[in-house]
Amino acid sequence: MQENAKDPELYEYHPYRGRPKVAWPEGKTCAVWVAPNLEYYEIDPPTNPQRKPWAKPHPDVVGYSYRDHSNRVSHWRMAEVMSKHGFPGSVSLSVALCDHHPEVVKDGADRGWEFFSHGIYNTRYSYGLDEAQERHIIEDSIATVERATGQRIRGWLAPALSHTPRTLDLLAEYDFTYTCDLYHDDQVQEVNVAKGQLASIPYSLEVNDHYGFNVYGMSGREYADALIKQYERLADEGERTGSGTVMCIPLHAYLIGQPHRIGPFEEALRHIAADGRAWKARAGEIIDIWRAQR
Amino acid sequence: MTLPAEYTIYPKRAEGYDHDLYEWSNIHERKPVRWPHDTSVAVWLCVSLEWFPITPEDKPFRAPGHMVMPYPDFRHYTVRDYGNRVGVWRMLDAFQAAGVKASFATNAAIAERYPELIEAVLADGHEIIAHSTDMNATITSELPEGAERKLIADSLSRLEAAAGVKPSGWLSIARSQSWRTLDLLKEHGLEYCCDWVNDELPFSFTNGLTNLPLNTELSDRMIVATQQHSAEGWAQMMRDSFDWLEGEAAAQNSARVLPLHLTPYIMGLPYRIGALEEVLSDLSGRDASWFATGGDIVKSWKGQQ
């Protein structure tokens, strides 16, 4: 994108009505992908001038330990429920988790999950990185995940959703195939990049468990209902238009894996899995099928 | 605006945590735990007894629930104190009716100001744990070491003088600690704190202090005051939690803790207390439940390590 331009010109306007169609495998009408955020938050990170990592002076005990619940307790609780209902994960990974708690990363890899980068730590923001620093983070991400899982990462969700004007162009340059950073659509869309290609896969803020619980204040049961309604509508539209939609379920184990939420969440997954119209996919597979039909 | 080179250098990036306060382990690979009478879900009631001076000091920060309006904020002073005059007595009756014991995280000022309340708490066999001096006495790393040491020492000595018991547990206001708090708590003879919310069983800090996690997500403050669910919604979440934890404990042949953090001015209201009574009656009747004080849970857990 052009730095400081009023319009970042991230993509072209393609109205939802009358678009070229995309078909998912076996006549499925909605590609459902689950995106657990496996994160590491540092207890005492340096401060980025544009964003403070913690609300309180360090250590922010509740902030830190709230997230640490994922890596001690709730990752496995969430992952078991996903596996039980046949949903693979496409992991938004703080890649330093490979160093700190390799057991968590290995659990995802053993379940056949795909990994993409969510930065080094969720307490290091991209605001103000120069180009060399941003390249360093991208190269670090590729090398770290490859070393830990054997996978060459293909996707990106910026750490704590913090970007620079260069981010998307650099991703395309390093042969990434998708970004989860843009929230403008319910279908896969092309992103404008300086060179090469990059697709935007629908992630979601609106049905992200963080928004559900910490922004909208939903109960676990209300969130499960929201997921079911979101899914039903997208599957209906995919069926009616003959063009596949995409639903992402972005999760954080420390939120969805709380004891009062995980039971209702399992019921939502059971519902979606039993419906018959959902293609339970990984992010990369969705991009591949879409790209092949372009 | 560019960032210094250090911003992409990570000196603590290595196996384990980026601190040495406690060690990593995942809950399902630990040695199994059982609670007394072969139960699997310890239900821990923890009630906060808070006195908010009408003159907030904000050193280092203003406690949740503290004054909101310009001085003198009669509105919030009295609506909080309602909990100490009325709400908590409803809770005591509810605990008695269900035959369950709780922990009361008590500001020293409460013990000094309301001796009848402390007498009733102790007469019913509940536990008193330390909860700072009053709701102005908050902790972060900005608090000088001498001031923090004095805050902890005063909390304990004033509580002991007024209540006649020496607490073994500690809850910080808003669970907020400094880098020094764990060592200061240990230095003052405390056995456990309830501030770190990262687990569903007790665990040990490196310095030997125990953490008994008091889940913020399950507190009435979070569910009713912040997320604005009804008391009945809260009750449903407690039942959903219990059901899940009971199933998980059975599947893993281990045990869990379900902490119910209660605030007298929130759950002790006439239109909400019934939901608490129903939860107590329901869960205390379950075969898998063990209602216990924090101290009893820590003791049982330590005995199995």
Short mmCIF file of N, CA and C in Angstrom, two decimals, chain A residues 40-44 46-50 56-59 61-62 64-66 68-69 71-73 76-77 81 95-96 99-104 120-121 123-130 133 136-137 140 144 213-214 217-219 221-222 254-255 257-264 266, chain B residues 1-19 21-30 60-61 139-142 174-179 195-200 203 215-218 222-223 227-229 236-238 240-242 244-245 248 256 258:
data_model
loop_
_atom_site.label_atom_id
_atom_site.label_comp_id
_atom_site.label_asym_id
_atom_site.label_seq_id
_atom_site.Cartn_x
_atom_site.Cartn_y
_atom_site.Cartn_z
N TYR A 40 2.20 -16.50 23.14
CA TYR A 40 3.02 -16.25 24.32
C TYR A 40 3.07 -14.75 24.51
N TYR A 41 2.69 -14.32 25.69
CA TYR A 41 2.78 -12.91 26.09
C TYR A 41 3.94 -12.82 27.06
N GLU A 42 4.85 -11.89 26.83
CA GLU A 42 5.98 -11.73 27.75
C GLU A 42 5.54 -11.02 29.03
N ILE A 43 6.19 -11.40 30.12
CA ILE A 43 5.84 -10.80 31.41
C ILE A 43 6.43 -9.39 31.55
N ASP A 44 7.55 -9.15 30.85
CA ASP A 44 8.24 -7.86 31.01
C ASP A 44 8.80 -7.37 29.68
N PRO A 46 9.63 -4.95 26.33
CA PRO A 46 9.90 -3.53 26.14
C PRO A 46 8.63 -2.85 25.64
N THR A 47 8.54 -1.56 25.87
CA THR A 47 7.35 -0.82 25.44
C THR A 47 7.54 -0.25 24.05
N ASN A 48 6.53 -0.49 23.21
CA ASN A 48 6.49 0.17 21.91
C ASN A 48 5.88 1.55 22.14
N PRO A 49 6.50 2.62 21.61
CA PRO A 49 5.99 3.97 21.89
C PRO A 49 4.53 4.15 21.49
N GLN A 50 4.05 3.30 20.57
CA GLN A 50 2.67 3.49 20.11
C GLN A 50 1.67 2.59 20.83
N LYS A 56 -1.11 -2.60 33.50
CA LYS A 56 -0.49 -2.32 34.80
C LYS A 56 1.03 -2.34 34.67
N PRO A 57 1.72 -1.72 35.66
CA PRO A 57 3.17 -1.90 35.69
C PRO A 57 3.49 -3.40 35.75
N HIS A 58 4.60 -3.80 35.20
CA HIS A 58 4.94 -5.23 35.17
C HIS A 58 5.34 -5.71 36.57
N PRO A 59 5.01 -6.91 36.98
CA PRO A 59 4.19 -7.87 36.23
C PRO A 59 2.71 -7.55 36.35
N VAL A 61 -0.16 -9.18 36.82
CA VAL A 61 -0.37 -10.59 37.21
C VAL A 61 -1.60 -11.20 36.55
N VAL A 62 -2.70 -10.47 36.58
CA VAL A 62 -3.91 -11.06 35.98
C VAL A 62 -3.77 -11.14 34.46
N TYR A 64 -1.12 -11.42 32.60
CA TYR A 64 -0.17 -12.46 32.21
C TYR A 64 -0.71 -13.86 32.52
N SER A 65 -1.19 -14.04 33.75
CA SER A 65 -1.58 -15.40 34.14
C SER A 65 -2.87 -15.84 33.45
N TYR A 66 -3.72 -14.89 33.10
CA TYR A 66 -4.95 -15.16 32.33
C TYR A 66 -4.56 -15.86 31.01
N ASP A 68 -1.62 -17.29 30.39
CA ASP A 68 -0.83 -18.49 30.69
C ASP A 68 -1.73 -19.71 30.92
N HIS A 69 -2.99 -19.46 31.29
CA HIS A 69 -3.96 -20.56 31.46
C HIS A 69 -4.01 -21.44 30.21
N ASN A 71 -1.62 -22.27 28.20
CA ASN A 71 -0.47 -23.15 28.03
C ASN A 71 -0.30 -24.16 29.16
N ARG A 72 -1.10 -24.05 30.20
CA ARG A 72 -1.06 -25.02 31.31
C ARG A 72 -2.31 -25.89 31.34
N VAL A 73 -3.45 -25.32 30.97
CA VAL A 73 -4.74 -26.02 31.18
C VAL A 73 -5.58 -26.09 29.90
N TRP A 76 -5.35 -27.91 25.86
CA TRP A 76 -5.68 -29.32 25.63
C TRP A 76 -7.19 -29.54 25.68
N ARG A 77 -7.83 -28.77 26.56
CA ARG A 77 -9.30 -28.86 26.68
C ARG A 77 -9.94 -28.46 25.35
N VAL A 81 -11.72 -31.07 22.19
CA VAL A 81 -13.08 -30.86 21.70
C VAL A 81 -13.07 -30.70 20.17
N VAL A 95 5.37 -17.27 17.42
CA VAL A 95 6.34 -18.34 17.10
C VAL A 95 7.30 -18.61 18.25
N ALA A 96 7.50 -17.66 19.16
CA ALA A 96 8.38 -17.92 20.31
C ALA A 96 7.81 -19.01 21.22
N ASP A 99 9.76 -22.04 21.31
CA ASP A 99 10.91 -22.06 22.22
C ASP A 99 10.46 -22.25 23.68
N HIS A 100 9.43 -21.51 24.09
CA HIS A 100 9.03 -21.52 25.50
C HIS A 100 8.31 -22.81 25.89
N HIS A 101 7.28 -23.16 25.15
CA HIS A 101 6.48 -24.34 25.50
C HIS A 101 6.30 -25.23 24.26
N PRO A 102 7.38 -25.91 23.86
CA PRO A 102 7.28 -26.73 22.64
C PRO A 102 6.21 -27.82 22.74
N GLU A 103 5.84 -28.19 23.97
CA GLU A 103 4.81 -29.22 24.16
C GLU A 103 3.46 -28.79 23.56
N VAL A 104 3.17 -27.50 23.65
CA VAL A 104 1.89 -27.01 23.13
C VAL A 104 1.91 -27.05 21.60
N ILE A 120 6.30 -12.82 16.68
CA ILE A 120 7.20 -13.53 17.58
C ILE A 120 6.52 -13.69 18.94
N TYR A 121 6.08 -12.59 19.51
CA TYR A 121 5.32 -12.58 20.75
C TYR A 121 4.10 -11.68 20.54
N THR A 123 3.29 -9.58 22.51
CA THR A 123 3.63 -8.35 23.23
C THR A 123 4.67 -7.54 22.47
N ARG A 124 4.94 -7.91 21.19
CA ARG A 124 5.86 -7.11 20.34
C ARG A 124 5.06 -6.68 19.13
N TYR A 125 4.87 -5.39 19.02
CA TYR A 125 3.99 -4.85 17.99
C TYR A 125 4.79 -4.39 16.78
N SER A 126 4.11 -4.37 15.65
CA SER A 126 4.80 -4.00 14.41
C SER A 126 4.90 -2.50 14.20
N TYR A 127 4.12 -1.71 14.94
CA TYR A 127 4.15 -0.26 14.73
C TYR A 127 5.57 0.27 14.85
N GLY A 128 6.04 0.95 13.83
CA GLY A 128 7.35 1.60 13.90
C GLY A 128 8.51 0.71 13.51
N LEU A 129 8.26 -0.56 13.16
CA LEU A 129 9.37 -1.39 12.67
C LEU A 129 9.89 -0.80 11.37
N ASP A 130 11.21 -0.78 11.19
CA ASP A 130 11.71 -0.41 9.86
C ASP A 130 11.70 -1.66 8.98
N GLN A 133 13.81 -4.62 10.14
CA GLN A 133 13.25 -5.29 11.32
C GLN A 133 12.04 -6.14 10.96
N HIS A 136 13.17 -9.21 9.32
CA HIS A 136 13.75 -10.08 10.33
C HIS A 136 12.66 -10.91 11.02
N ILE A 137 11.54 -10.27 11.32
CA ILE A 137 10.44 -10.97 12.00
C ILE A 137 9.81 -12.02 11.08
N ASP A 140 12.40 -14.85 10.76
CA ASP A 140 12.41 -15.56 12.03
C ASP A 140 11.19 -16.49 12.12
N THR A 144 11.58 -20.43 12.42
CA THR A 144 11.21 -21.02 13.72
C THR A 144 10.15 -22.10 13.55
N PHE A 213 -16.65 -12.63 24.22
CA PHE A 213 -16.65 -12.60 25.68
C PHE A 213 -16.20 -11.26 26.24
N ASN A 214 -15.12 -10.70 25.70
CA ASN A 214 -14.54 -9.52 26.34
C ASN A 214 -14.99 -8.19 25.73
N GLY A 217 -19.44 -9.35 25.90
CA GLY A 217 -19.85 -9.88 27.21
C GLY A 217 -20.84 -11.04 27.13
N MET A 218 -20.72 -11.86 26.06
CA MET A 218 -21.65 -12.99 25.93
C MET A 218 -21.35 -14.07 26.96
N SER A 219 -22.36 -14.84 27.28
CA SER A 219 -22.13 -16.07 28.04
C SER A 219 -21.61 -17.12 27.06
N ARG A 221 -23.01 -19.87 26.43
CA ARG A 221 -24.17 -20.35 25.67
C ARG A 221 -24.57 -19.36 24.57
N GLU A 222 -24.50 -18.07 24.88
CA GLU A 222 -24.82 -17.06 23.86
C GLU A 222 -23.80 -17.09 22.72
N TYR A 254 -7.50 -19.65 26.52
CA TYR A 254 -7.78 -19.09 27.84
C TYR A 254 -9.17 -18.49 27.93
N LEU A 255 -9.83 -18.28 26.78
CA LEU A 255 -11.22 -17.78 26.79
C LEU A 255 -12.20 -18.92 26.57
N GLY A 257 -11.70 -22.04 26.50
CA GLY A 257 -11.42 -23.22 27.32
C GLY A 257 -11.73 -23.04 28.80
N GLN A 258 -12.41 -21.95 29.16
CA GLN A 258 -12.84 -21.80 30.55
C GLN A 258 -13.94 -22.83 30.83
N PRO A 259 -14.00 -23.28 32.07
CA PRO A 259 -14.94 -24.38 32.36
C PRO A 259 -16.41 -24.06 32.08
N HIS A 260 -16.79 -22.78 32.16
CA HIS A 260 -18.22 -22.47 31.93
C HIS A 260 -18.54 -22.27 30.46
N ARG A 261 -17.49 -22.30 29.59
CA ARG A 261 -17.74 -22.02 28.16
C ARG A 261 -17.52 -23.21 27.26
N ILE A 262 -16.65 -24.12 27.69
CA ILE A 262 -16.22 -25.17 26.76
C ILE A 262 -17.36 -26.15 26.42
N GLY A 263 -18.23 -26.40 27.38
CA GLY A 263 -19.36 -27.32 27.13
C GLY A 263 -20.29 -26.79 26.05
N PRO A 264 -20.78 -25.54 26.18
CA PRO A 264 -21.61 -24.97 25.10
C PRO A 264 -20.86 -24.89 23.77
N GLU A 266 -18.61 -26.95 22.66
CA GLU A 266 -18.63 -28.28 22.06
C GLU A 266 -19.97 -28.55 21.37
N MET B 1 8.52 7.14 13.15
CA MET B 1 9.12 6.76 14.44
C MET B 1 9.67 5.33 14.34
N THR B 2 10.97 5.20 14.46
CA THR B 2 11.54 3.84 14.39
C THR B 2 11.81 3.31 15.79
N LEU B 3 11.97 2.02 15.83
CA LEU B 3 12.17 1.34 17.12
C LEU B 3 13.64 1.02 17.30
N PRO B 4 14.09 0.97 18.55
CA PRO B 4 15.49 0.59 18.78
C PRO B 4 15.73 -0.86 18.36
N ALA B 5 16.98 -1.18 18.07
CA ALA B 5 17.33 -2.53 17.62
C ALA B 5 16.89 -3.58 18.63
N GLU B 6 16.91 -3.21 19.91
CA GLU B 6 16.54 -4.19 20.96
C GLU B 6 15.11 -4.70 20.80
N TYR B 7 14.30 -3.95 20.06
CA TYR B 7 12.89 -4.34 19.99
C TYR B 7 12.70 -5.69 19.30
N THR B 8 13.66 -6.09 18.49
CA THR B 8 13.56 -7.42 17.85
C THR B 8 14.64 -8.35 18.39
N ILE B 9 15.04 -8.12 19.62
CA ILE B 9 15.97 -9.04 20.31
C ILE B 9 15.24 -9.55 21.54
N TYR B 10 15.38 -10.86 21.81
CA TYR B 10 14.54 -11.49 22.83
C TYR B 10 15.40 -12.29 23.81
N PRO B 11 15.95 -11.61 24.81
CA PRO B 11 16.90 -12.29 25.70
C PRO B 11 16.30 -13.46 26.50
N LYS B 12 15.00 -13.48 26.71
CA LYS B 12 14.40 -14.55 27.54
C LYS B 12 13.75 -15.63 26.67
N ARG B 13 14.09 -15.67 25.39
CA ARG B 13 13.42 -16.61 24.50
C ARG B 13 14.10 -17.98 24.59
N ALA B 14 13.61 -18.83 25.48
CA ALA B 14 14.20 -20.15 25.71
C ALA B 14 13.14 -21.03 26.36
N GLU B 15 13.45 -22.31 26.47
CA GLU B 15 12.45 -23.23 27.01
C GLU B 15 12.04 -22.83 28.42
N GLY B 16 10.74 -22.93 28.70
CA GLY B 16 10.19 -22.52 29.99
C GLY B 16 9.72 -21.08 29.91
N TYR B 17 9.42 -20.54 31.06
CA TYR B 17 8.87 -19.17 31.09
C TYR B 17 9.96 -18.12 30.91
N ASP B 18 9.50 -16.89 30.69
CA ASP B 18 10.42 -15.74 30.63
C ASP B 18 10.57 -15.12 32.03
N HIS B 19 10.41 -15.95 33.06
CA HIS B 19 10.62 -15.52 34.45
C HIS B 19 10.86 -16.81 35.24
N LEU B 21 9.45 -17.31 38.43
CA LEU B 21 8.56 -17.27 39.59
C LEU B 21 7.94 -18.63 39.89
N TYR B 22 7.69 -19.40 38.83
CA TYR B 22 7.16 -20.76 38.98
C TYR B 22 7.50 -21.52 37.71
N GLU B 23 7.37 -22.85 37.78
CA GLU B 23 7.72 -23.67 36.61
C GLU B 23 6.49 -24.04 35.80
N TRP B 24 6.75 -24.34 34.54
CA TRP B 24 5.67 -24.77 33.67
C TRP B 24 5.33 -26.24 33.91
N SER B 25 4.06 -26.56 33.87
CA SER B 25 3.65 -27.95 33.69
C SER B 25 2.22 -27.92 33.18
N ASN B 26 1.82 -28.95 32.44
CA ASN B 26 0.42 -28.96 32.01
C ASN B 26 -0.39 -29.84 32.95
N ILE B 27 -1.62 -29.45 33.16
CA ILE B 27 -2.41 -30.00 34.25
C ILE B 27 -2.68 -31.49 34.09
N HIS B 28 -2.79 -31.95 32.84
CA HIS B 28 -3.21 -33.34 32.66
C HIS B 28 -2.05 -34.32 32.75
N GLU B 29 -0.82 -33.81 32.83
CA GLU B 29 0.31 -34.75 32.97
C GLU B 29 0.89 -34.75 34.38
N ARG B 30 0.23 -34.03 35.29
CA ARG B 30 0.72 -34.03 36.68
C ARG B 30 0.24 -35.28 37.41
N PRO B 60 -0.93 2.67 44.27
CA PRO B 60 -0.64 3.07 42.89
C PRO B 60 -1.85 3.08 41.95
N PHE B 61 -2.97 2.44 42.31
CA PHE B 61 -4.12 2.51 41.38
C PHE B 61 -5.42 2.43 42.17
N ILE B 139 -1.37 -2.69 45.30
CA ILE B 139 0.04 -3.01 45.07
C ILE B 139 0.32 -3.10 43.57
N THR B 140 1.41 -2.46 43.14
CA THR B 140 2.05 -2.78 41.86
C THR B 140 3.54 -2.57 42.10
N SER B 141 4.33 -2.80 41.06
CA SER B 141 5.78 -2.61 41.20
C SER B 141 6.15 -1.15 41.41
N GLU B 142 5.20 -0.24 41.21
CA GLU B 142 5.48 1.18 41.47
C GLU B 142 5.50 1.51 42.96
N ALA B 174 -7.51 -6.62 43.50
CA ALA B 174 -7.48 -6.82 42.04
C ALA B 174 -6.42 -7.84 41.65
N ARG B 175 -6.01 -8.70 42.61
CA ARG B 175 -4.98 -9.73 42.37
C ARG B 175 -3.68 -9.11 41.84
N SER B 176 -3.45 -7.85 42.17
CA SER B 176 -2.31 -7.15 41.58
C SER B 176 -1.10 -7.20 42.51
N GLN B 177 0.00 -7.72 41.98
CA GLN B 177 1.24 -7.87 42.74
C GLN B 177 2.36 -7.05 42.10
N SER B 178 3.45 -6.91 42.85
CA SER B 178 4.69 -6.35 42.32
C SER B 178 5.66 -7.52 42.09
N TRP B 179 6.84 -7.19 41.57
CA TRP B 179 7.88 -8.23 41.45
C TRP B 179 8.25 -8.79 42.82
N ASP B 195 -3.72 -15.00 43.71
CA ASP B 195 -3.70 -13.93 42.71
C ASP B 195 -3.50 -14.38 41.27
N TRP B 196 -2.83 -15.52 41.06
CA TRP B 196 -2.48 -15.92 39.69
C TRP B 196 -3.58 -16.83 39.16
N VAL B 197 -4.12 -16.48 37.98
CA VAL B 197 -5.34 -17.15 37.50
C VAL B 197 -5.04 -18.15 36.38
N ASN B 198 -3.83 -18.71 36.40
CA ASN B 198 -3.38 -19.51 35.27
C ASN B 198 -3.62 -21.00 35.41
N ASP B 199 -4.33 -21.46 36.43
CA ASP B 199 -4.44 -22.90 36.62
C ASP B 199 -5.77 -23.26 37.26
N GLU B 200 -6.05 -24.56 37.33
CA GLU B 200 -7.27 -25.02 37.98
C GLU B 200 -6.97 -26.00 39.10
N PHE B 203 -0.63 -24.71 42.74
CA PHE B 203 0.73 -25.03 42.33
C PHE B 203 1.71 -24.23 43.19
N ASN B 215 -10.22 -17.89 39.93
CA ASN B 215 -10.52 -17.53 38.54
C ASN B 215 -11.31 -16.23 38.44
N THR B 216 -10.73 -15.22 37.76
CA THR B 216 -11.45 -13.96 37.56
C THR B 216 -12.68 -14.15 36.68
N GLU B 217 -12.57 -15.06 35.70
CA GLU B 217 -13.67 -15.24 34.74
C GLU B 217 -14.93 -15.75 35.42
N LEU B 218 -14.76 -16.46 36.54
CA LEU B 218 -15.93 -17.05 37.20
C LEU B 218 -16.44 -16.18 38.34
N MET B 222 -17.01 -10.23 37.46
CA MET B 222 -16.86 -10.32 36.01
C MET B 222 -18.20 -10.61 35.34
N ILE B 223 -18.89 -11.62 35.86
CA ILE B 223 -20.08 -12.11 35.14
C ILE B 223 -21.27 -11.17 35.32
N GLN B 227 -19.90 -8.11 32.79
CA GLN B 227 -20.56 -8.61 31.59
C GLN B 227 -22.08 -8.45 31.65
N GLN B 228 -22.58 -8.09 32.83
CA GLN B 228 -23.99 -7.76 33.01
C GLN B 228 -24.96 -8.90 32.73
N HIS B 229 -24.56 -10.09 33.18
CA HIS B 229 -25.51 -11.21 33.14
C HIS B 229 -26.35 -11.20 34.40
N GLN B 236 -26.23 -20.55 36.02
CA GLN B 236 -26.10 -21.52 34.92
C GLN B 236 -24.64 -21.76 34.58
N MET B 237 -23.84 -20.70 34.57
CA MET B 237 -22.41 -20.84 34.27
C MET B 237 -21.70 -21.65 35.35
N MET B 238 -22.08 -21.48 36.59
CA MET B 238 -21.45 -22.27 37.65
C MET B 238 -21.80 -23.75 37.48
N ASP B 240 -22.67 -25.21 34.62
CA ASP B 240 -21.96 -25.68 33.42
C ASP B 240 -20.50 -25.98 33.76
N SER B 241 -19.88 -25.11 34.57
CA SER B 241 -18.48 -25.31 34.96
C SER B 241 -18.34 -26.60 35.76
N PHE B 242 -19.20 -26.75 36.74
CA PHE B 242 -19.10 -27.94 37.58
C PHE B 242 -19.24 -29.21 36.73
N TRP B 244 -18.63 -29.68 33.59
CA TRP B 244 -17.45 -29.91 32.75
C TRP B 244 -16.29 -30.45 33.59
N LEU B 245 -16.04 -29.79 34.71
CA LEU B 245 -14.89 -30.18 35.54
C LEU B 245 -15.07 -31.58 36.10
N GLU B 248 -14.24 -33.92 33.24
CA GLU B 248 -12.80 -33.89 32.93
C GLU B 248 -12.00 -34.59 34.02
N ARG B 256 -10.13 -31.24 40.25
CA ARG B 256 -10.12 -29.84 39.85
C ARG B 256 -10.65 -28.99 41.00
N LEU B 258 -13.14 -25.61 41.55
CA LEU B 258 -14.08 -24.63 40.99
C LEU B 258 -14.19 -23.48 41.99
#
